[in-house]
Amino acid sequence: MSAIEAVIVAGARTPVGTSFKGTLRDTTAMELAEVVVAEVQKRSGLEPSQIDDIILAESNYGGGDVARHAAVVTGMTQVPGQAINRHCAGSLTAVGNAAAQIISGAERAIIAGGTQSISTSPLQSFRTPGTVDEFTNKWMPPTHPDSPEAPNMDMSITVGWNTATELDLTREEMDAWALRSHHRAIAAIDSGAFVEEIIPVSARRQDGTFVEFTTDEHPRRDTTADRLAGLKTLHPEIEGFSITAGNSSGINDAAAAVMVVGSDLAASEELEVLATVKAWAATGINPAHTGLAVLDVIPKVLDRAGIGVSDVALWEINEAFAAVPVAACKKLGISEDIVNVLGSGCSIGHPVAASGARMILSLINELRRRGGGYGVAAMCAGGGQAGAVVIDVPAPVNS
């Protein structure tokens, strides 16, 4: 009897909105999750009764269980829900955890992904220990102990600046990467590259009406090298600081998910396999060097998949800051030509808990257009972490 593999048979994502001032500013993380969960179940061809679990990443959304909320709202009351939090890498971890359960034989079909609404994230208060009624408002749980070299609320330093400093990356290199990211994202939108993966959202407007939201709104058509070069750095008080809003990711809202099933179930139900989940990994590093964590997790996940850098047809290395993919390409010998070919965090945006699943979806669809092959999605994550997933995409049946 052949071993069961974890395969992806469906996926969907919302368009990516710009937080606070974009189309999804009044749409909650729960509502975004409901849209993609319902659509992934529909696209999969499986009945709700065949789904064993829903695993959704969520980051800084109050500590609830959005996956369970989505299960109930979408009529899958018998399906439990599990919350994952590995910040930026959360939905990569959700897919990896789903694959592990499938391969173990414990489950047969799991919806995995993530949802993020920074626009509506709840503001928390924290009671100061030793006091009765002294509270810190607008409090966020820290990912690591605070220090000057690793401030726990400023990733422009732990991811962007420290990575650039460690590998001698110039602002010009990072700005050039960001500019190309916008060009690639706009080209992808104009060519219809994202149409297949996007499910429109009926987005609430402040006047109580709704508008159909269909297209990623964060990429800028008017971005130029001169405009990027003219932006102020985020820390002008630090000599030589090279991180700007232009070579950083956006602040965004979106949800994305895939259906992970056993290869035996896919065969018995005659489901088309879009990709096989070959390996997944996570790693930790000194929080001061969070951006460098991808340099550790990529070799780790490639080793688990039994492949090398040269075997990978396409890469998604999230542009939390442009410094990260620039560093990965330089250090690991990855060709920039096959990294983030449809744009990434600097252009499409970075809806934190949803980004990993968005990256996997984009890899699947672009690899199918190119005839298949290995794809790697990798990203650093808050507190000195990183996650990665390797997929193997077969050539489309009708190609």
GROMACS .gro file of C-alpha atoms in nm:
model
  399
    1MET     CA    1   0.000   0.000   0.000
    2SER     CA    2   0.146   0.337  -0.104
    3ALA     CA    3   0.197   0.610   0.156
    4ILE     CA    4  -0.061   0.884   0.179
    5GLU     CA    5   0.055   1.224   0.057
    6ALA     CA    6  -0.092   1.561   0.150
    7VAL     CA    7  -0.225   1.734  -0.160
    8ILE     CA    8  -0.397   2.064  -0.228
    9VAL     CA    9  -0.714   2.039  -0.435
   10ALA     CA   10  -0.861   2.390  -0.402
   11GLY     CA   11  -0.781   2.736  -0.280
   12ALA     CA   12  -0.911   3.090  -0.270
   13ARG     CA   13  -0.823   3.429  -0.133
   14THR     CA   14  -0.985   3.766  -0.102
   15PRO     CA   15  -0.839   4.068  -0.277
   16VAL     CA   16  -0.584   4.243  -0.056
   17GLY     CA   17  -0.705   4.571   0.090
   18THR     CA   18  -0.508   4.861   0.230
   19SER     CA   19  -0.570   4.884   0.604
   20PHE     CA   20  -0.760   5.177   0.759
   21LYS     CA   21  -0.818   5.365   0.432
   22GLY     CA   22  -0.892   5.086   0.184
   23THR     CA   23  -1.200   4.895   0.072
   24LEU     CA   24  -1.185   4.637   0.352
   25ARG     CA   25  -1.149   4.887   0.637
   26ASP     CA   26  -1.492   4.794   0.775
   27THR     CA   27  -1.480   4.421   0.703
   28THR     CA   28  -1.374   4.203   0.996
   29ALA     CA   29  -1.129   3.914   1.005
   30MET     CA   30  -1.422   3.684   1.078
   31GLU     CA   31  -1.609   3.801   0.769
   32LEU     CA   32  -1.301   3.763   0.549
   33ALA     CA   33  -1.249   3.410   0.684
   34GLU     CA   34  -1.609   3.316   0.616
   35VAL     CA   35  -1.575   3.419   0.251
   36VAL     CA   36  -1.269   3.205   0.182
   37VAL     CA   37  -1.374   2.905   0.393
   38ALA     CA   38  -1.707   2.880   0.212
   39GLU     CA   39  -1.541   2.924  -0.128
   40VAL     CA   40  -1.265   2.669  -0.066
   41GLN     CA   41  -1.521   2.411   0.044
   42LYS     CA   42  -1.726   2.484  -0.269
   43ARG     CA   43  -1.429   2.473  -0.506
   44SER     CA   44  -1.299   2.150  -0.357
   45GLY     CA   45  -1.605   1.951  -0.459
   46LEU     CA   46  -1.619   1.793  -0.113
   47GLU     CA   47  -1.928   1.798   0.102
   48PRO     CA   48  -1.913   1.981   0.436
   49SER     CA   49  -1.955   1.644   0.609
   50GLN     CA   50  -1.623   1.529   0.458
   51ILE     CA   51  -1.418   1.810   0.612
   52ASP     CA   52  -1.241   1.720   0.935
   53ASP     CA   53  -1.107   2.055   1.053
   54ILE     CA   54  -1.038   2.418   0.973
   55ILE     CA   55  -0.701   2.563   1.076
   56LEU     CA   56  -0.664   2.939   1.036
   57ALA     CA   57  -0.380   3.164   1.136
   58GLU     CA   58  -0.468   3.490   1.306
   59SER     CA   59  -0.233   3.752   1.445
   60ASN     CA   60  -0.313   4.015   1.708
   61TYR     CA   61  -0.685   3.964   1.673
   62GLY     CA   62  -0.779   3.924   2.035
   63GLY     CA   63  -0.702   3.559   2.095
   64GLY     CA   64  -1.028   3.408   1.976
   65ASP     CA   65  -1.079   3.120   1.735
   66VAL     CA   66  -1.177   3.264   1.399
   67ALA     CA   67  -1.164   2.920   1.234
   68ARG     CA   68  -1.439   2.788   1.457
   69HIS     CA   69  -1.641   3.105   1.403
   70ALA     CA   70  -1.613   3.053   1.026
   71ALA     CA   71  -1.716   2.689   1.053
   72VAL     CA   72  -2.037   2.779   1.233
   73VAL     CA   73  -2.128   3.071   1.006
   74THR     CA   74  -2.069   2.868   0.689
   75GLY     CA   75  -2.292   2.585   0.807
   76MET     CA   76  -2.015   2.340   0.899
   77THR     CA   77  -2.114   2.320   1.265
   78GLN     CA   78  -1.972   1.969   1.301
   79VAL     CA   79  -1.626   2.091   1.194
   80PRO     CA   80  -1.404   2.218   1.478
   81GLY     CA   81  -1.169   2.510   1.431
   82GLN     CA   82  -0.813   2.574   1.536
   83ALA     CA   83  -0.629   2.906   1.572
   84ILE     CA   84  -0.261   2.929   1.478
   85ASN     CA   85  -0.032   3.218   1.559
   86ARG     CA   86   0.317   3.238   1.416
   87HIS     CA   87   0.259   3.596   1.312
   88CYS     CA   88   0.373   3.651   0.951
   89ALA     CA   89   0.436   3.279   0.894
   90GLY     CA   90   0.110   3.168   1.053
   91SER     CA   91  -0.072   3.040   0.747
   92LEU     CA   92   0.238   2.855   0.625
   93THR     CA   93   0.234   2.678   0.961
   94ALA     CA   94  -0.139   2.613   0.924
   95VAL     CA   95  -0.077   2.438   0.590
   96GLY     CA   96   0.214   2.241   0.734
   97ASN     CA   97   0.013   2.131   1.036
   98ALA     CA   98  -0.274   2.027   0.811
   99ALA     CA   99  -0.037   1.827   0.591
  100ALA     CA  100   0.110   1.652   0.896
  101GLN     CA  101  -0.234   1.543   1.016
  102ILE     CA  102  -0.326   1.420   0.669
  103ILE     CA  103  -0.007   1.219   0.625
  104SER     CA  104  -0.046   1.068   0.970
  105GLY     CA  105  -0.386   0.935   0.869
  106ALA     CA  106  -0.557   1.115   1.156
  107GLU     CA  107  -0.760   1.336   0.919
  108ARG     CA  108  -0.855   1.326   0.553
  109ALA     CA  109  -0.956   1.683   0.461
  110ILE     CA  110  -0.861   2.014   0.625
  111ILE     CA  111  -0.909   2.375   0.523
  112ALA     CA  112  -0.591   2.566   0.614
  113GLY     CA  113  -0.495   2.930   0.577
  114GLY     CA  114  -0.520   3.259   0.758
  115THR     CA  115  -0.716   3.580   0.801
  116GLN     CA  116  -0.611   3.933   0.891
  117SER     CA  117  -0.796   4.257   0.942
  118ILE     CA  118  -0.550   4.507   1.079
  119SER     CA  119  -0.818   4.770   1.016
  120THR     CA  120  -1.045   4.616   1.280
  121SER     CA  121  -0.796   4.453   1.516
  122PRO     CA  122  -0.919   4.498   1.873
  123LEU     CA  123  -0.726   4.728   2.105
  124GLN     CA  124  -0.626   4.551   2.425
  125SER     CA  125  -0.558   4.679   2.774
  126PHE     CA  126  -0.307   4.525   3.013
  127ARG     CA  127  -0.317   4.555   3.390
  128THR     CA  128   0.022   4.635   3.538
  129PRO     CA  129   0.121   4.348   3.770
  130GLY     CA  130   0.120   4.453   4.134
  131THR     CA  131  -0.149   4.714   4.082
  132VAL     CA  132  -0.525   4.706   4.112
  133ASP     CA  133  -0.635   4.944   3.842
  134GLU     CA  134  -0.332   5.068   3.648
  135PHE     CA  135  -0.372   4.969   3.284
  136THR     CA  136  -0.173   5.014   2.966
  137ASN     CA  137  -0.414   5.084   2.682
  138LYS     CA  138  -0.356   4.996   2.316
  139TRP     CA  139  -0.135   4.716   2.444
  140MET     CA  140   0.001   4.441   2.219
  141PRO     CA  141   0.155   4.117   2.347
  142PRO     CA  142   0.530   4.124   2.276
  143THR     CA  143   0.688   3.852   2.065
  144HIS     CA  144   1.021   3.874   2.247
  145PRO     CA  145   1.193   4.065   2.529
  146ASP     CA  146   1.253   4.428   2.438
  147SER     CA  147   1.609   4.550   2.384
  148PRO     CA  148   1.778   4.838   2.196
  149GLU     CA  149   1.906   4.607   1.921
  150ALA     CA  150   1.574   4.419   1.901
  151PRO     CA  151   1.283   4.650   1.984
  152ASN     CA  152   0.980   4.424   2.004
  153MET     CA  153   0.747   4.672   1.836
  154ASP     CA  154   0.969   4.790   1.551
  155MET     CA  155   1.039   4.539   1.277
  156SER     CA  156   1.191   4.806   1.057
  157ILE     CA  157   1.497   4.746   1.276
  158THR     CA  158   1.482   4.371   1.352
  159VAL     CA  159   1.388   4.275   0.997
  160GLY     CA  160   1.478   4.561   0.765
  161TRP     CA  161   1.773   4.755   0.901
  162ASN     CA  162   1.958   4.478   1.082
  163THR     CA  163   1.935   4.256   0.771
  164ALA     CA  164   2.060   4.534   0.546
  165THR     CA  165   2.344   4.610   0.785
  166GLU     CA  166   2.448   4.247   0.827
  167LEU     CA  167   2.470   4.184   0.451
  168ASP     CA  168   2.577   4.533   0.339
  169LEU     CA  169   2.262   4.593   0.138
  170THR     CA  170   2.221   4.941  -0.004
  171ARG     CA  171   1.905   5.148  -0.011
  172GLU     CA  172   1.934   5.154  -0.390
  173GLU     CA  173   1.921   4.772  -0.401
  174MET     CA  174   1.616   4.759  -0.177
  175ASP     CA  175   1.436   5.042  -0.357
  176ALA     CA  176   1.502   4.874  -0.692
  177TRP     CA  177   1.353   4.550  -0.560
  178ALA     CA  178   1.045   4.732  -0.432
  179LEU     CA  179   0.997   4.915  -0.763
  180ARG     CA  180   1.014   4.589  -0.956
  181SER     CA  181   0.767   4.436  -0.709
  182HIS     CA  182   0.511   4.705  -0.797
  183HIS     CA  183   0.576   4.662  -1.170
  184ARG     CA  184   0.528   4.285  -1.143
  185ALA     CA  185   0.211   4.313  -0.935
  186ILE     CA  186   0.053   4.562  -1.175
  187ALA     CA  187   0.146   4.340  -1.471
  188ALA     CA  188  -0.009   4.041  -1.292
  189ILE     CA  189  -0.332   4.232  -1.225
  190ASP     CA  190  -0.353   4.356  -1.584
  191SER     CA  191  -0.291   4.008  -1.727
  192GLY     CA  192  -0.557   3.850  -1.505
  193ALA     CA  193  -0.304   3.633  -1.323
  194PHE     CA  194  -0.492   3.664  -0.992
  195VAL     CA  195  -0.846   3.625  -1.121
  196GLU     CA  196  -0.856   3.249  -1.067
  197GLU     CA  197  -0.750   3.265  -0.704
  198ILE     CA  198  -0.955   3.566  -0.593
  199ILE     CA  199  -1.309   3.546  -0.459
  200PRO     CA  200  -1.476   3.889  -0.456
  201VAL     CA  201  -1.582   4.034  -0.122
  202SER     CA  202  -1.899   4.230  -0.056
  203ALA     CA  203  -1.728   4.502   0.146
  204ARG     CA  204  -1.915   4.725   0.387
  205ARG     CA  205  -1.877   5.098   0.340
  206GLN     CA  206  -1.906   5.355   0.616
  207ASP     CA  207  -2.245   5.471   0.493
  208GLY     CA  208  -2.381   5.119   0.544
  209THR     CA  209  -2.389   5.023   0.177
  210PHE     CA  210  -2.177   4.750   0.021
  211VAL     CA  211  -1.940   4.740  -0.275
  212GLU     CA  212  -1.801   4.438  -0.459
  213PHE     CA  213  -1.425   4.430  -0.405
  214THR     CA  214  -1.246   4.227  -0.672
  215THR     CA  215  -0.889   4.349  -0.720
  216ASP     CA  216  -0.582   4.399  -0.501
  217GLU     CA  217  -0.568   4.771  -0.432
  218HIS     CA  218  -0.226   4.820  -0.273
  219PRO     CA  219   0.008   4.810  -0.578
  220ARG     CA  220   0.089   5.159  -0.706
  221ARG     CA  221   0.093   5.227  -1.078
  222ASP     CA  222   0.263   5.562  -1.024
  223THR     CA  223   0.562   5.432  -0.828
  224THR     CA  224   0.894   5.541  -0.976
  225ALA     CA  225   1.257   5.513  -0.875
  226ASP     CA  226   1.267   5.886  -0.806
  227ARG     CA  227   0.962   5.872  -0.579
  228LEU     CA  228   1.109   5.584  -0.380
  229ALA     CA  229   1.442   5.761  -0.352
  230GLY     CA  230   1.268   6.073  -0.223
  231LEU     CA  231   1.097   5.905   0.071
  232LYS     CA  232   1.221   5.981   0.421
  233THR     CA  233   1.375   5.697   0.618
  234LEU     CA  234   1.175   5.556   0.909
  235HIS     CA  235   1.452   5.640   1.157
  236PRO     CA  236   1.634   5.955   1.040
  237GLU     CA  237   1.804   5.975   1.378
  238ILE     CA  238   2.001   5.657   1.296
  239GLU     CA  239   2.301   5.734   1.078
  240GLY     CA  240   2.278   5.566   0.739
  241PHE     CA  241   1.933   5.419   0.804
  242SER     CA  242   1.798   5.290   0.472
  243ILE     CA  243   1.451   5.155   0.547
  244THR     CA  244   1.156   5.357   0.416
  245ALA     CA  245   0.785   5.302   0.371
  246GLY     CA  246   0.865   5.234   0.006
  247ASN     CA  247   1.095   4.937   0.063
  248SER     CA  248   0.873   4.800   0.341
  249SER     CA  249   0.559   4.591   0.313
  250GLY     CA  250   0.215   4.742   0.327
  251ILE     CA  251  -0.032   4.725   0.617
  252ASN     CA  252  -0.313   4.517   0.480
  253ASP     CA  253  -0.633   4.316   0.521
  254ALA     CA  254  -0.717   3.984   0.349
  255ALA     CA  255  -0.785   3.614   0.398
  256ALA     CA  256  -0.660   3.310   0.208
  257ALA     CA  257  -0.696   2.933   0.243
  258VAL     CA  258  -0.644   2.599   0.068
  259MET     CA  259  -0.803   2.257   0.097
  260VAL     CA  260  -0.547   1.995   0.202
  261VAL     CA  261  -0.657   1.633   0.161
  262GLY     CA  262  -0.506   1.288   0.150
  263SER     CA  263  -0.398   1.162  -0.190
  264ASP     CA  264  -0.621   0.860  -0.133
  265LEU     CA  265  -0.927   1.081  -0.085
  266ALA     CA  266  -0.834   1.287  -0.391
  267ALA     CA  267  -0.815   0.967  -0.596
  268SER     CA  268  -1.140   0.818  -0.468
  269GLU     CA  269  -1.331   1.144  -0.522
  270GLU     CA  270  -1.158   1.209  -0.856
  271LEU     CA  271  -1.034   1.549  -0.743
  272GLU     CA  272  -0.770   1.727  -0.949
  273VAL     CA  273  -0.446   1.761  -0.752
  274LEU     CA  274  -0.318   2.118  -0.779
  275ALA     CA  275  -0.006   2.059  -0.569
  276THR     CA  276   0.156   1.814  -0.331
  277VAL     CA  277   0.285   1.951  -0.001
  278LYS     CA  278   0.636   1.803   0.000
  279ALA     CA  279   0.783   1.962   0.313
  280TRP     CA  280   0.739   2.235   0.571
  281ALA     CA  281   0.964   2.382   0.837
  282ALA     CA  282   0.998   2.659   1.094
  283THR     CA  283   1.300   2.795   1.273
  284GLY     CA  284   1.406   3.050   1.531
  285ILE     CA  285   1.689   3.300   1.550
  286ASN     CA  286   1.806   3.585   1.773
  287PRO     CA  287   1.517   3.834   1.748
  288ALA     CA  288   1.760   4.108   1.653
  289HIS     CA  289   1.818   3.920   1.327
  290THR     CA  290   1.460   3.827   1.245
  291GLY     CA  291   1.501   3.910   0.877
  292LEU     CA  292   1.789   3.664   0.848
  293ALA     CA  293   1.576   3.374   0.970
  294VAL     CA  294   1.475   3.291   0.612
  295LEU     CA  295   1.840   3.210   0.543
  296ASP     CA  296   1.806   2.927   0.796
  297VAL     CA  297   1.459   2.801   0.717
  298ILE     CA  298   1.508   2.773   0.340
  299PRO     CA  299   1.797   2.521   0.357
  300LYS     CA  300   1.607   2.335   0.629
  301VAL     CA  301   1.289   2.294   0.424
  302LEU     CA  302   1.480   2.210   0.104
  303ASP     CA  303   1.666   1.937   0.291
  304ARG     CA  304   1.338   1.794   0.418
  305ALA     CA  305   1.202   1.793   0.063
  306GLY     CA  306   1.517   1.629  -0.071
  307ILE     CA  307   1.585   1.903  -0.326
  308GLY     CA  308   1.830   2.187  -0.380
  309VAL     CA  309   1.805   2.554  -0.474
  310SER     CA  310   1.851   2.472  -0.842
  311ASP     CA  311   1.550   2.236  -0.838
  312VAL     CA  312   1.305   2.514  -0.749
  313ALA     CA  313   1.114   2.663  -1.041
  314LEU     CA  314   0.958   2.956  -0.852
  315TRP     CA  315   1.001   3.121  -0.514
  316GLU     CA  316   0.782   3.338  -0.293
  317ILE     CA  317   1.002   3.508  -0.033
  318ASN     CA  318   0.782   3.760   0.143
  319GLU     CA  319   0.880   4.123   0.121
  320ALA     CA  320   0.811   4.210   0.482
  321PHE     CA  321   1.094   4.442   0.391
  322ALA     CA  322   1.272   4.431   0.056
  323ALA     CA  323   1.590   4.353   0.249
  324VAL     CA  324   1.469   3.996   0.311
  325PRO     CA  325   1.442   3.862  -0.047
  326VAL     CA  326   1.746   4.063  -0.153
  327ALA     CA  327   1.944   3.897   0.127
  328ALA     CA  328   1.811   3.550   0.045
  329CYS     CA  329   1.901   3.579  -0.321
  330LYS     CA  330   2.251   3.704  -0.244
  331LYS     CA  331   2.328   3.456   0.032
  332LEU     CA  332   2.163   3.142  -0.108
  333GLY     CA  333   2.236   3.188  -0.478
  334ILE     CA  334   1.871   3.226  -0.583
  335SER     CA  335   1.798   3.400  -0.913
  336GLU     CA  336   1.597   3.719  -0.866
  337ASP     CA  337   1.420   3.640  -1.193
  338ILE     CA  338   1.216   3.361  -1.030
  339VAL     CA  339   1.141   3.525  -0.695
  340ASN     CA  340   0.809   3.703  -0.635
  341VAL     CA  341   0.730   3.711  -1.006
  342LEU     CA  342   0.379   3.844  -0.935
  343GLY     CA  343   0.482   4.095  -0.669
  344SER     CA  344   0.483   4.052  -0.293
  345GLY     CA  345   0.465   4.244   0.033
  346CYS     CA  346   0.598   4.576  -0.096
  347SER     CA  347   0.335   4.584  -0.369
  348ILE     CA  348   0.048   4.339  -0.314
  349GLY     CA  349   0.080   4.398   0.058
  350HIS     CA  350   0.129   4.189   0.369
  351PRO     CA  351  -0.196   4.085   0.542
  352VAL     CA  352   0.010   3.919   0.813
  353ALA     CA  353  -0.168   3.593   0.900
  354ALA     CA  354  -0.298   3.547   0.544
  355SER     CA  355   0.022   3.611   0.351
  356GLY     CA  356   0.161   3.257   0.357
  357ALA     CA  357  -0.152   3.101   0.210
  358ARG     CA  358  -0.169   3.383  -0.047
  359MET     CA  359   0.188   3.302  -0.148
  360ILE     CA  360   0.111   2.930  -0.185
  361LEU     CA  361  -0.192   3.008  -0.402
  362SER     CA  362   0.009   3.238  -0.627
  363LEU     CA  363   0.282   2.975  -0.659
  364ILE     CA  364   0.032   2.706  -0.754
  365ASN     CA  365  -0.138   2.910  -1.022
  366GLU     CA  366   0.179   3.054  -1.175
  367LEU     CA  367   0.352   2.714  -1.178
  368ARG     CA  368   0.048   2.563  -1.348
  369ARG     CA  369   0.073   2.831  -1.616
  370ARG     CA  370   0.441   2.742  -1.659
  371GLY     CA  371   0.389   2.367  -1.674
  372GLY     CA  372   0.449   2.272  -1.310
  373GLY     CA  373   0.750   2.219  -1.088
  374TYR     CA  374   0.869   2.287  -0.735
  375GLY     CA  375   0.771   2.606  -0.556
  376VAL     CA  376   0.891   2.739  -0.221
  377ALA     CA  377   0.710   2.989  -0.002
  378ALA     CA  378   0.924   3.132   0.280
  379MET     CA  379   0.904   3.424   0.518
  380CYS     CA  380   1.043   3.560   0.841
  381ALA     CA  381   0.806   3.618   1.131
  382GLY     CA  382   0.791   3.834   1.442
  383GLY     CA  383   1.016   3.755   1.734
  384GLY     CA  384   1.296   3.590   1.536
  385GLN     CA  385   1.106   3.317   1.354
  386ALA     CA  386   1.063   3.193   0.998
  387GLY     CA  387   0.845   2.943   0.815
  388ALA     CA  388   0.857   2.773   0.477
  389VAL     CA  389   0.661   2.524   0.265
  390VAL     CA  390   0.769   2.329  -0.044
  391ILE     CA  391   0.505   2.231  -0.297
  392ASP     CA  392   0.527   2.021  -0.612
  393VAL     CA  393   0.285   2.131  -0.883
  394PRO     CA  394   0.206   1.884  -1.162
  395ALA     CA  395   0.146   2.003  -1.514
  396PRO     CA  396  -0.226   2.079  -1.559
  397VAL     CA  397  -0.428   1.789  -1.695
  398ASN     CA  398  -0.544   1.992  -1.995
  399SER     CA  399  -0.201   2.136  -2.077
   0.00000   0.00000   0.00000
